[in-house]
mmCIF file of C-alpha atoms in Angstrom:
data_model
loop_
_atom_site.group_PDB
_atom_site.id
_atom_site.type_symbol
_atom_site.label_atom_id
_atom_site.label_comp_id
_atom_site.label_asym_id
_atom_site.label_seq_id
_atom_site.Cartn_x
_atom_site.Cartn_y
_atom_site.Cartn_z
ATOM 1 C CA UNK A 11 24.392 75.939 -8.845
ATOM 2 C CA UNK A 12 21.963 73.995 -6.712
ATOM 3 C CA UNK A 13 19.539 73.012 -9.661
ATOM 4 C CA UNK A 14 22.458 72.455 -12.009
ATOM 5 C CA UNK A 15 23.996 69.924 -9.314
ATOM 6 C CA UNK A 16 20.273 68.185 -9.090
ATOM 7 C CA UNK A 17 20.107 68.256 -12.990
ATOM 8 C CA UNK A 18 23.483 66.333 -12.795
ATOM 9 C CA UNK A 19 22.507 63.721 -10.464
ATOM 10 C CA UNK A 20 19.057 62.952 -12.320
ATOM 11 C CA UNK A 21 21.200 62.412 -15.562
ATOM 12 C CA UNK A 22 23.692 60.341 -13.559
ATOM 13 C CA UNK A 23 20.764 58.348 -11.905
ATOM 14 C CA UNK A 24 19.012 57.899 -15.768
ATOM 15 C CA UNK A 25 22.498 56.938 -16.872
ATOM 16 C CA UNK A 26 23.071 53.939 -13.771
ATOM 17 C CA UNK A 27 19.629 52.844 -14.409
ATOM 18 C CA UNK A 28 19.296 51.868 -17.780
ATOM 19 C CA UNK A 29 22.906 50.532 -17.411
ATOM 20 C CA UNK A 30 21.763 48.024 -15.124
ATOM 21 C CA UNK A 31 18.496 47.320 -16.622
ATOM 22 C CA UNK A 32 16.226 49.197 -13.839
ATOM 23 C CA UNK A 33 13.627 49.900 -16.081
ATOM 24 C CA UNK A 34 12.805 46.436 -17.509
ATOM 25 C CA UNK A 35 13.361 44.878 -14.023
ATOM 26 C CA UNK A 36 9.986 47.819 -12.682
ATOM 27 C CA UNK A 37 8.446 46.481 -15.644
ATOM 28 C CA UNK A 38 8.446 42.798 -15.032
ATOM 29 C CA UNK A 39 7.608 43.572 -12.048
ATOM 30 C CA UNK A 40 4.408 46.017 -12.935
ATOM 31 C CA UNK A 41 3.459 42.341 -15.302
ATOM 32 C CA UNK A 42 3.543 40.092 -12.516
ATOM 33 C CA UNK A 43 1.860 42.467 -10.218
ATOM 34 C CA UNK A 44 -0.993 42.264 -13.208
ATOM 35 C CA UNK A 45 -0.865 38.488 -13.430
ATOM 36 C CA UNK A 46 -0.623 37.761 -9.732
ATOM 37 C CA UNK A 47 -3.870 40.196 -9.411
ATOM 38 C CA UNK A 48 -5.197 37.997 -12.372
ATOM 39 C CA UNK A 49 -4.644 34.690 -11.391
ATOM 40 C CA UNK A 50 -5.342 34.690 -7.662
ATOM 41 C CA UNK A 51 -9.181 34.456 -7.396
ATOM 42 C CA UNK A 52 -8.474 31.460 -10.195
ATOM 43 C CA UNK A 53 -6.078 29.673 -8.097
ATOM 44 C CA UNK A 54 -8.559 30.289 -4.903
ATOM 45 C CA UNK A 55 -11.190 28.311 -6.712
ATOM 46 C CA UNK A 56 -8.845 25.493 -7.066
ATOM 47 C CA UNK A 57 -7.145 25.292 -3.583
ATOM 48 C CA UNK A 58 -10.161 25.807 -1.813
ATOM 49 C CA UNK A 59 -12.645 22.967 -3.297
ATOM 50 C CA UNK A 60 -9.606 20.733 -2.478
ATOM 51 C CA UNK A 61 -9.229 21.852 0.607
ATOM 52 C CA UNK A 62 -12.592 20.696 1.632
ATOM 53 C CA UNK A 63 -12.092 17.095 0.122
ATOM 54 C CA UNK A 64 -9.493 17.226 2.742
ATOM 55 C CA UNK A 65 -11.882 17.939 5.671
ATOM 56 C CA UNK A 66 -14.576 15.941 3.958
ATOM 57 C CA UNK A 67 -11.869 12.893 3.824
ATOM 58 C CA UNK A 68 -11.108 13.329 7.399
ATOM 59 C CA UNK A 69 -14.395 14.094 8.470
ATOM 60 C CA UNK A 70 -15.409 10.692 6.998
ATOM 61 C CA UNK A 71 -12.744 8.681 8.686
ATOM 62 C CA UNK A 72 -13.875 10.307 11.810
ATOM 63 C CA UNK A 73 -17.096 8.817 11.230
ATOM 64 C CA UNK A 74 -15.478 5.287 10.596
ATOM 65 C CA UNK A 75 -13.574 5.633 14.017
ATOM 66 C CA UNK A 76 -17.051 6.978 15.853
ATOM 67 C CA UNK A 77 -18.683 3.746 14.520
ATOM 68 C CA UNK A 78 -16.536 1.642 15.969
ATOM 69 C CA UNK A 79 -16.743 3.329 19.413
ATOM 70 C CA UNK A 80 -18.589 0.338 21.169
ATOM 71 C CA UNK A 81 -15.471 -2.197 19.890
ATOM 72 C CA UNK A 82 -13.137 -0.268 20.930
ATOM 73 C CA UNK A 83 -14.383 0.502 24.270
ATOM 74 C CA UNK A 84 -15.020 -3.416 24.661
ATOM 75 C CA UNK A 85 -11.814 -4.096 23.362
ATOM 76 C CA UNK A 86 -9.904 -1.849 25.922
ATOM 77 C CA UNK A 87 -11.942 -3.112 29.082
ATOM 78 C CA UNK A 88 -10.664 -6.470 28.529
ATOM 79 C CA UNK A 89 -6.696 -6.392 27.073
ATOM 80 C CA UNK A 90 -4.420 -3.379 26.588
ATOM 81 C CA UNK A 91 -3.017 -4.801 22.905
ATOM 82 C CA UNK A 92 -6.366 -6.035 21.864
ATOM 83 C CA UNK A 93 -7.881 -2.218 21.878
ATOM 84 C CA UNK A 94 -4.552 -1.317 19.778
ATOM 85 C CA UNK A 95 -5.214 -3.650 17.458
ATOM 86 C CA UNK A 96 -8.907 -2.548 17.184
ATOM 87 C CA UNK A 97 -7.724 0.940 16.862
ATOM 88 C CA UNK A 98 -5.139 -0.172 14.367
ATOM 89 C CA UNK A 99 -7.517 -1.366 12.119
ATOM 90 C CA UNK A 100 -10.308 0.555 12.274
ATOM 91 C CA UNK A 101 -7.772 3.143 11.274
ATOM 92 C CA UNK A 102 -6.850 1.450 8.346
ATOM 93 C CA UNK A 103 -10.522 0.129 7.475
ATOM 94 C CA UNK A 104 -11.522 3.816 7.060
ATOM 95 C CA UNK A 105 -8.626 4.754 4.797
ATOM 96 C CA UNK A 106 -9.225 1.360 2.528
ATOM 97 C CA UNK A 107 -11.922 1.910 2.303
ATOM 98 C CA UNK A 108 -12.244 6.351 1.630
ATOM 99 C CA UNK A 109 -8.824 5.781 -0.367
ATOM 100 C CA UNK A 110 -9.246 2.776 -1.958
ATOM 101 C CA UNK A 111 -12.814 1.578 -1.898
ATOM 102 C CA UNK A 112 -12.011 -1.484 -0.485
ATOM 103 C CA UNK A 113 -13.737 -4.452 -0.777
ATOM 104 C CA UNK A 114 -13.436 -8.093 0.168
ATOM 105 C CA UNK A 115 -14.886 -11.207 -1.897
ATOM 106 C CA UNK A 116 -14.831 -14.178 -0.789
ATOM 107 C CA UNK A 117 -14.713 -13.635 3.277
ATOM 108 C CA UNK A 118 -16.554 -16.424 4.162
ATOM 109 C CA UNK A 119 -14.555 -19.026 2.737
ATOM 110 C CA UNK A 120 -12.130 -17.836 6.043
ATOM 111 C CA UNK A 121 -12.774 -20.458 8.839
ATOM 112 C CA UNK A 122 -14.836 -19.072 11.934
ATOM 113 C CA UNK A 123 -12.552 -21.146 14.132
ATOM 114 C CA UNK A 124 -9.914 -23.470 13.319
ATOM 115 C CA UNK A 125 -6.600 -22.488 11.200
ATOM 116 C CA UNK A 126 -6.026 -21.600 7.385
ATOM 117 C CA UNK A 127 -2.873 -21.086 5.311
ATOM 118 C CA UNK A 128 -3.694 -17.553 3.090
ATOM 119 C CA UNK A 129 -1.715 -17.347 0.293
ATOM 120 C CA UNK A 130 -1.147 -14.186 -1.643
ATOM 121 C CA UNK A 131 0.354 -12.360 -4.750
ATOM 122 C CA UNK A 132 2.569 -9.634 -3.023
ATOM 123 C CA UNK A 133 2.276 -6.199 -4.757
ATOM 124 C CA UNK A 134 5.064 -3.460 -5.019
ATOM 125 C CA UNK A 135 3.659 -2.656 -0.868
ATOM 126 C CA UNK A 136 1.227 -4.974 0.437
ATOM 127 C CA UNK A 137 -1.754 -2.743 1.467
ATOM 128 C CA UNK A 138 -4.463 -5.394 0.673
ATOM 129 C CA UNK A 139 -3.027 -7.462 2.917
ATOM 130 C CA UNK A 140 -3.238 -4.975 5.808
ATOM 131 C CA UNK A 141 -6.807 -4.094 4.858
ATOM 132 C CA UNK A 142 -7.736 -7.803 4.711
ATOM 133 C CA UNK A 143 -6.311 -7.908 8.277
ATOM 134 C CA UNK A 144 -7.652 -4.825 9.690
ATOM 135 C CA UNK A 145 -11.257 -6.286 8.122
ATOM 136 C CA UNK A 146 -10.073 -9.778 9.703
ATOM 137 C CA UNK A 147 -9.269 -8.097 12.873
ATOM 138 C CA UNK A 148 -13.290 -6.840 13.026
ATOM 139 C CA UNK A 149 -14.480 -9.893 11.950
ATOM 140 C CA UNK A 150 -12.626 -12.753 12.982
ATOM 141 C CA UNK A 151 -11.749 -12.103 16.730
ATOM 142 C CA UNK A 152 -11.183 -15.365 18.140
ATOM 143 C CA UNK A 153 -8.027 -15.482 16.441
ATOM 144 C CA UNK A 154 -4.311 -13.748 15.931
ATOM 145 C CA UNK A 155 -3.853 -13.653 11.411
ATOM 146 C CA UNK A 156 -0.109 -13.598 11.046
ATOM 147 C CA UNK A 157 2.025 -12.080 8.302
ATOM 148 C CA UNK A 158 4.841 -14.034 6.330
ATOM 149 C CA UNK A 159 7.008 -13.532 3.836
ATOM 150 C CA UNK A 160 9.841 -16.133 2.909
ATOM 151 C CA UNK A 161 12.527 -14.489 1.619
ATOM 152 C CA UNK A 162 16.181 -15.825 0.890
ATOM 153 C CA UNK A 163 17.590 -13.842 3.270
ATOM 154 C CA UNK A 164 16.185 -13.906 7.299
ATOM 155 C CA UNK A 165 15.615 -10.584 9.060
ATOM 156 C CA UNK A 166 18.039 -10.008 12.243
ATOM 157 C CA UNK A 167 16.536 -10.652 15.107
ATOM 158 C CA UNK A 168 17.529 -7.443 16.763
ATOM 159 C CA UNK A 169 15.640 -5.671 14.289
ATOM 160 C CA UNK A 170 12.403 -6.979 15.632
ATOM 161 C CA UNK A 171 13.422 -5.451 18.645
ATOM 162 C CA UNK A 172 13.151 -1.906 17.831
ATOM 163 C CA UNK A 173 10.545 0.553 18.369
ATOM 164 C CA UNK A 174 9.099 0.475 14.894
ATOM 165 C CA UNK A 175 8.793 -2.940 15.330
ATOM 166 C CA UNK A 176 6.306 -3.149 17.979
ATOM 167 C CA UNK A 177 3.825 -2.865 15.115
ATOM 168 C CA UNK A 178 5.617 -6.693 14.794
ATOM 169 C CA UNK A 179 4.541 -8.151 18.083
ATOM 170 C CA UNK A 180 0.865 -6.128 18.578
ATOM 171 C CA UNK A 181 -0.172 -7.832 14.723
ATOM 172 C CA UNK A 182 2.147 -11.152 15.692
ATOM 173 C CA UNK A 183 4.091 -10.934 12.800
ATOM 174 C CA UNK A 184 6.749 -14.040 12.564
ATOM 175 C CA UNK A 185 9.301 -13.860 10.026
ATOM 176 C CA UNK A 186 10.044 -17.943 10.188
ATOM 177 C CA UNK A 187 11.585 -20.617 10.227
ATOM 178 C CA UNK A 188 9.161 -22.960 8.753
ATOM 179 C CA UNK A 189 8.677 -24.709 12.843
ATOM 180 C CA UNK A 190 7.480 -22.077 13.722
ATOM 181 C CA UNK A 191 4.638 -21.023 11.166
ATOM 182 C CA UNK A 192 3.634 -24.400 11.537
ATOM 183 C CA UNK A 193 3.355 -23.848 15.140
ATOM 184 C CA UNK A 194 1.283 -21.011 14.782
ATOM 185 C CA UNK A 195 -1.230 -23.119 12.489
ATOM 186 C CA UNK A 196 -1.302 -26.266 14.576
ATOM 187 C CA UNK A 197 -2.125 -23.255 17.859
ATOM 188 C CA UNK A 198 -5.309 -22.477 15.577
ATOM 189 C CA UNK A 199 -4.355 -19.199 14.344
ATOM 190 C CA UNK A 200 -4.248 -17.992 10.541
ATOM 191 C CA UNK A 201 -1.066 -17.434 8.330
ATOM 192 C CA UNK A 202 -0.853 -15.276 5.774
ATOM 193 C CA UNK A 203 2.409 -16.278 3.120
ATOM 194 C CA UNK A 204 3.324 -14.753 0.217
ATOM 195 C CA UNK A 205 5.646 -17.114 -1.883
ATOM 196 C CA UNK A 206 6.711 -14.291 -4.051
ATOM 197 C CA UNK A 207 7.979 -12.274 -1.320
ATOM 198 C CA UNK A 208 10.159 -9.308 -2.071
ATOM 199 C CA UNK A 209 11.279 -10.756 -5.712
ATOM 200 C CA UNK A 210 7.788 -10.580 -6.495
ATOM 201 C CA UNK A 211 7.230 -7.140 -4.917
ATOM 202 C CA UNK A 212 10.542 -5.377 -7.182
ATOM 203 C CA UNK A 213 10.275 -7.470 -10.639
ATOM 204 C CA UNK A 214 6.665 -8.135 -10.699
ATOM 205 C CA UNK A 215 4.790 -5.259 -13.219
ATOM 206 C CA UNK A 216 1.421 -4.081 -14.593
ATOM 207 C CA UNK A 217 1.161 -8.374 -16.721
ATOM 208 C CA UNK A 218 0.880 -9.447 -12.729
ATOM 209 C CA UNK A 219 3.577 -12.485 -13.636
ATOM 210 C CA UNK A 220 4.251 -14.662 -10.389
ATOM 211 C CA UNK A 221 7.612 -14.461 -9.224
ATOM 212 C CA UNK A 222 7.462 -17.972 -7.043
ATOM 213 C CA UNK A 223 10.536 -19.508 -8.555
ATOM 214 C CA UNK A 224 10.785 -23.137 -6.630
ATOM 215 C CA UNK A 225 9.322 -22.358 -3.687
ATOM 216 C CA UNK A 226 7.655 -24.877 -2.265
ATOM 217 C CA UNK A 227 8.458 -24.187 1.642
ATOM 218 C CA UNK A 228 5.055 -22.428 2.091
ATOM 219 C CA UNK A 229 3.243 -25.626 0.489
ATOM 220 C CA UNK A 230 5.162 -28.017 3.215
ATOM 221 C CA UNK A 231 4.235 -25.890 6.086
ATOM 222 C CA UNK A 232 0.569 -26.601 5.224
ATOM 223 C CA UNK A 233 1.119 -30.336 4.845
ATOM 224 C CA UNK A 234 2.699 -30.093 8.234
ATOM 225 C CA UNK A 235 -0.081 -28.477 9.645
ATOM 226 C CA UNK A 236 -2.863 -30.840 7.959
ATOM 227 C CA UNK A 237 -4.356 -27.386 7.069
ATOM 228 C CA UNK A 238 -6.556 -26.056 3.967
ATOM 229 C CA UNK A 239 -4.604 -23.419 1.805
ATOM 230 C CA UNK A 240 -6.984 -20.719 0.222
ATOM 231 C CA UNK A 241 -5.381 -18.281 -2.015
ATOM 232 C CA UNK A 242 -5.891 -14.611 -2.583
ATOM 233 C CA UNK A 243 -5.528 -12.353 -5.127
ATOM 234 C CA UNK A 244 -6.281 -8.433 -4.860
ATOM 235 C CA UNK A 245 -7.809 -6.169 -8.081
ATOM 236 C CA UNK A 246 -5.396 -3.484 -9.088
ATOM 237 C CA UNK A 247 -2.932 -3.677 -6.824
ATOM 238 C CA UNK A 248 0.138 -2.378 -9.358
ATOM 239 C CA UNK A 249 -2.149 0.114 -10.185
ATOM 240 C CA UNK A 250 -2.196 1.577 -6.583
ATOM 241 C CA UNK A 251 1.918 0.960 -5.971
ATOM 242 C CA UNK A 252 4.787 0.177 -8.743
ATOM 243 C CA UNK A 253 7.979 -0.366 -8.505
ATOM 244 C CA UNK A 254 10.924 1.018 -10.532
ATOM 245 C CA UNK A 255 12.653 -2.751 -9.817
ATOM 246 C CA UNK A 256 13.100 -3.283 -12.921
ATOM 247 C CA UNK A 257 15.651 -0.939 -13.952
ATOM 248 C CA UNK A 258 18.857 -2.653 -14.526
ATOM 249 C CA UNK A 259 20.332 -0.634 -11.850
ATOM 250 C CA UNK A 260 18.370 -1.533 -9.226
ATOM 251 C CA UNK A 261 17.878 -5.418 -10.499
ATOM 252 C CA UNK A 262 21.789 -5.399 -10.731
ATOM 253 C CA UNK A 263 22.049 -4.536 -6.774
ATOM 254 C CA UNK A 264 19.469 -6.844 -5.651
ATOM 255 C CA UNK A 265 20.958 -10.008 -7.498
ATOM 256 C CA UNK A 266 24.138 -8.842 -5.799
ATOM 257 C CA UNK A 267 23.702 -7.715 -2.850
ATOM 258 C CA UNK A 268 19.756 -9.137 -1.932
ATOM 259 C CA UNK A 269 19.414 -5.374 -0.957
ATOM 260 C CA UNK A 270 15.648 -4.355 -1.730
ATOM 261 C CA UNK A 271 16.519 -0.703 -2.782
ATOM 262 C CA UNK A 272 14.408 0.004 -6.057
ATOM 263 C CA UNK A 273 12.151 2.779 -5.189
ATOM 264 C CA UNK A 274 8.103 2.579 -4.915
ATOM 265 C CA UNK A 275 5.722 5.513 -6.493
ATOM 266 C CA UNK A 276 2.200 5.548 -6.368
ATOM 267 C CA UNK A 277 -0.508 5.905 -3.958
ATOM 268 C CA UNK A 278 -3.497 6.446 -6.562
ATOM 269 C CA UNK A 279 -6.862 6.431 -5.204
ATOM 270 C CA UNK A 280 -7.632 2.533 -7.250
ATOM 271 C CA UNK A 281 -9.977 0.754 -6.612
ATOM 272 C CA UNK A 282 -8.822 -2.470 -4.839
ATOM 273 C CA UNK A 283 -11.126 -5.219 -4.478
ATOM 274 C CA UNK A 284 -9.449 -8.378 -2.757
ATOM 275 C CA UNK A 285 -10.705 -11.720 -3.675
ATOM 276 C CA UNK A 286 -10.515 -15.229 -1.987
ATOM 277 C CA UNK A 287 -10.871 -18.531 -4.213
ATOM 278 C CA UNK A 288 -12.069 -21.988 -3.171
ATOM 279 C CA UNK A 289 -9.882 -23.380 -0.193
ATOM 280 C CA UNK A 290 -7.952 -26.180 -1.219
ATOM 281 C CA UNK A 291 -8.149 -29.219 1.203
ATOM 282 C CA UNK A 292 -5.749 -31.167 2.838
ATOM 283 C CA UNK A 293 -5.161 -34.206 1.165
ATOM 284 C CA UNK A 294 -1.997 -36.430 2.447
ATOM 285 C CA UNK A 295 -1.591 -37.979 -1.162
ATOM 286 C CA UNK A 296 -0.230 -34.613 -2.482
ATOM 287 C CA UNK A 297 3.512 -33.848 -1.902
ATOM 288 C CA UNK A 298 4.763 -29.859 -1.651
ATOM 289 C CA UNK A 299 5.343 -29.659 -4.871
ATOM 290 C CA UNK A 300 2.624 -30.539 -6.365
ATOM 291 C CA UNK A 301 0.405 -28.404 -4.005
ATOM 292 C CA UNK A 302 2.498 -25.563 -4.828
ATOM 293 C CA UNK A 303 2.244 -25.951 -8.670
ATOM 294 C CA UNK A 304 -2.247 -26.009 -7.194
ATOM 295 C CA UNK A 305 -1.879 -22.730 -5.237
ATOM 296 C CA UNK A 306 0.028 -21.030 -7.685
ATOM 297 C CA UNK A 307 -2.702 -21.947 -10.235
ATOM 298 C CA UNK A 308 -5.113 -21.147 -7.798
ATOM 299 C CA UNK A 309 -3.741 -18.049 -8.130
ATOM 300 C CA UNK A 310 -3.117 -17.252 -11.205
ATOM 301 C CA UNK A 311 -6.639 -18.063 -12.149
ATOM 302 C CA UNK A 312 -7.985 -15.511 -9.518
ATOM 303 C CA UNK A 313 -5.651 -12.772 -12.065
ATOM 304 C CA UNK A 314 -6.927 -13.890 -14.602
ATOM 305 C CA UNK A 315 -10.446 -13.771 -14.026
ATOM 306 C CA UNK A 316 -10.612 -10.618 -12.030
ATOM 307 C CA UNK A 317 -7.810 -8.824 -13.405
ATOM 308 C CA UNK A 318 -7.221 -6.783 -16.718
ATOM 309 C CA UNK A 319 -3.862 -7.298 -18.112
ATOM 310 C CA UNK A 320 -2.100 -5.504 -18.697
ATOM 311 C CA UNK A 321 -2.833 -3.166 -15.959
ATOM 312 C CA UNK A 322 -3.337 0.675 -16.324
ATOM 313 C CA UNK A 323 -3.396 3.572 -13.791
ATOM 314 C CA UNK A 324 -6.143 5.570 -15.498
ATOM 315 C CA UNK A 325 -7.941 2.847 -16.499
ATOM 316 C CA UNK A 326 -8.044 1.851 -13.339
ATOM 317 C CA UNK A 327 -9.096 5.234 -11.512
ATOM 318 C CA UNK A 328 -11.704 5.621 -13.770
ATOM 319 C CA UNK A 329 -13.163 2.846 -12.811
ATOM 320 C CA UNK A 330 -12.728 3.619 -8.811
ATOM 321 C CA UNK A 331 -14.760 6.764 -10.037
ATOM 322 C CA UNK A 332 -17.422 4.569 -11.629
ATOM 323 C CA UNK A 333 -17.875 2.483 -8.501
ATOM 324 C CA UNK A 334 -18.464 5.757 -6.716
ATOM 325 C CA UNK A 335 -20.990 7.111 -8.826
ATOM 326 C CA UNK A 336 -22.493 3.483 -9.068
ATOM 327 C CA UNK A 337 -22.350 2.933 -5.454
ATOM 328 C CA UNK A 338 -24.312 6.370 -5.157
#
């Protein structure tokens, strides 16, 4: 009776199983058992190798912090914000320059002493632009470089009062009116304007077209200021960052609402290579406008000498892997 019972229950066990598929479920698993004992020592040689560019990448921007020891000590026996600021950009120094390969062209056409209006084409995120001033910040210590962008719309002022912010008042960021980056210029500092703004930032694409519109306020703040304008113009920058501005969705809600809320993808390893033309002088014969229609030429024929149009993304980090291999 006992075996017959047993018998039973086997049969009824058999019978459960292959109505609920039992069997194939032990035999997908028995297959991925197989592949997983396959595949691992492949994926191993993948994740590991990578794994050491990681520590390789870090170990590097150690090194580009250790080099800078002596500054930074300096810098921190003298003024709390001043060793910030030379930590600040020796931070970002080291990942231009690991991430990006950045270089500057052109430097020396900055003023040791004295001030200078920079003007620059503003990409989908600005990065150059805090390379140039982390490099600026090394090189050029006798003076504050500010950061600019006139937009139609003027930030609260309570924003500039949160934490985030800070990042605002260590690196002297202004945000306007015109008075007052004119003030900054006639105090001997550097400003740094980009007449394109966030328009320029959303709608620009890979053709690098100049989204300046009318704007002329950036040319009458140098007039103001008796100053030299000298314009910049960084290789590959839509390569590195785009923007999905152009999407008729997102277009729609920044022409009605001035709400910058297309989204920004990228972060390729590009090469970047930032490059300053000839300053252009002072001259109280020229009006705004017609010094704007000169920077924005000034420009335009920094893109078009240094810059392939229209841009690509692999084209462009093949040839950051050329400058490597050129460089070794």
């Amino acid at each position: 009776n006992i075996n017959k019972n047993c018998n039973h229950d086997v049969c009824v066990f058999r019978a459960l199983e292959d109505w609920a598929g039992l069997g194939q479920v032990e035999d997908y698993l028995s297959v991925l058992e197989y592949l997983l004992w396959v595949f691992t020592p492949l994926a191993i040689v993948f994740i590991l190798p990578f794994l050491i560019v990681i520590l390789l990448y870090l170990s590097i921007l150690f090194l580009h912090v250790y080099k800078r020891k002596n500054q930074l000590r300096e810098a921190y026996c003298n003024n709390l914000w001043d060793g910030a600021r030379k930590t600040l950009a020796t931070l970002w120094d080291g990942h231009g320059a690991i991430w990006h390969g950045y270089e500057i062209h052109g430097m020396e056409k900055i003023p040791d002493k004295g001030p200078a209006l920079i003007v620059y084409y503003h990409g989908a995120i600005p990065i150059d632009y805090y390379y140039f001033l982390a490099s600026l910040t090394h090189t050029h210590t006798h003076t504050h470089a500010y950061s600019y962008n006139p937009i139609r719309y003027n930030w609260p002022h309570y924003i500039f009062c949160l934490p985030f912010f800070l990042l605002c008042e260590v690196f002297s960021v202004i945000h306007g009116p015109q008075e007052e980056c004119v003030r900054a210029l006639k105090n001997g500092h550097l400003l740094g304007i980009s007449p394109g703004g966030v328009r320029e930032a959303l709608f620009s694409d890979e053709t690098y077209p100049l989204l300046w519109g009318k704007r002329r306020g950036f040319a009458q703040v140098a007039i103001d200021s008796q100053v030299p304008v000298i314009p910049m113009f960084t290789q590959n920058l839509r390569e590195g960052f785009r923007s999905l501005g152009n999407l008729r969705f997102y277009r729609w809600v920044y022409e009605r609402f001035r709400f910058p809320a297309a989204p920004v993808y990228g972060g390729f390893p590009v090469k970047f290579r930032t490059f300053l033309g000839d300053p252009i002088p002072y001259d109280p014969n020229v009006n705004a406008a017609e010094l704007a229609e000169k920077v924005q030429q000034a420009v335009q024929s920094l893109i078009d000498q240094h810059q392939q149009i229209p841009g690509n993304i692999l084209r462009a980090l093949l040839e950051r892997f050329h400058s490597k291999v050129k460089d070794h």
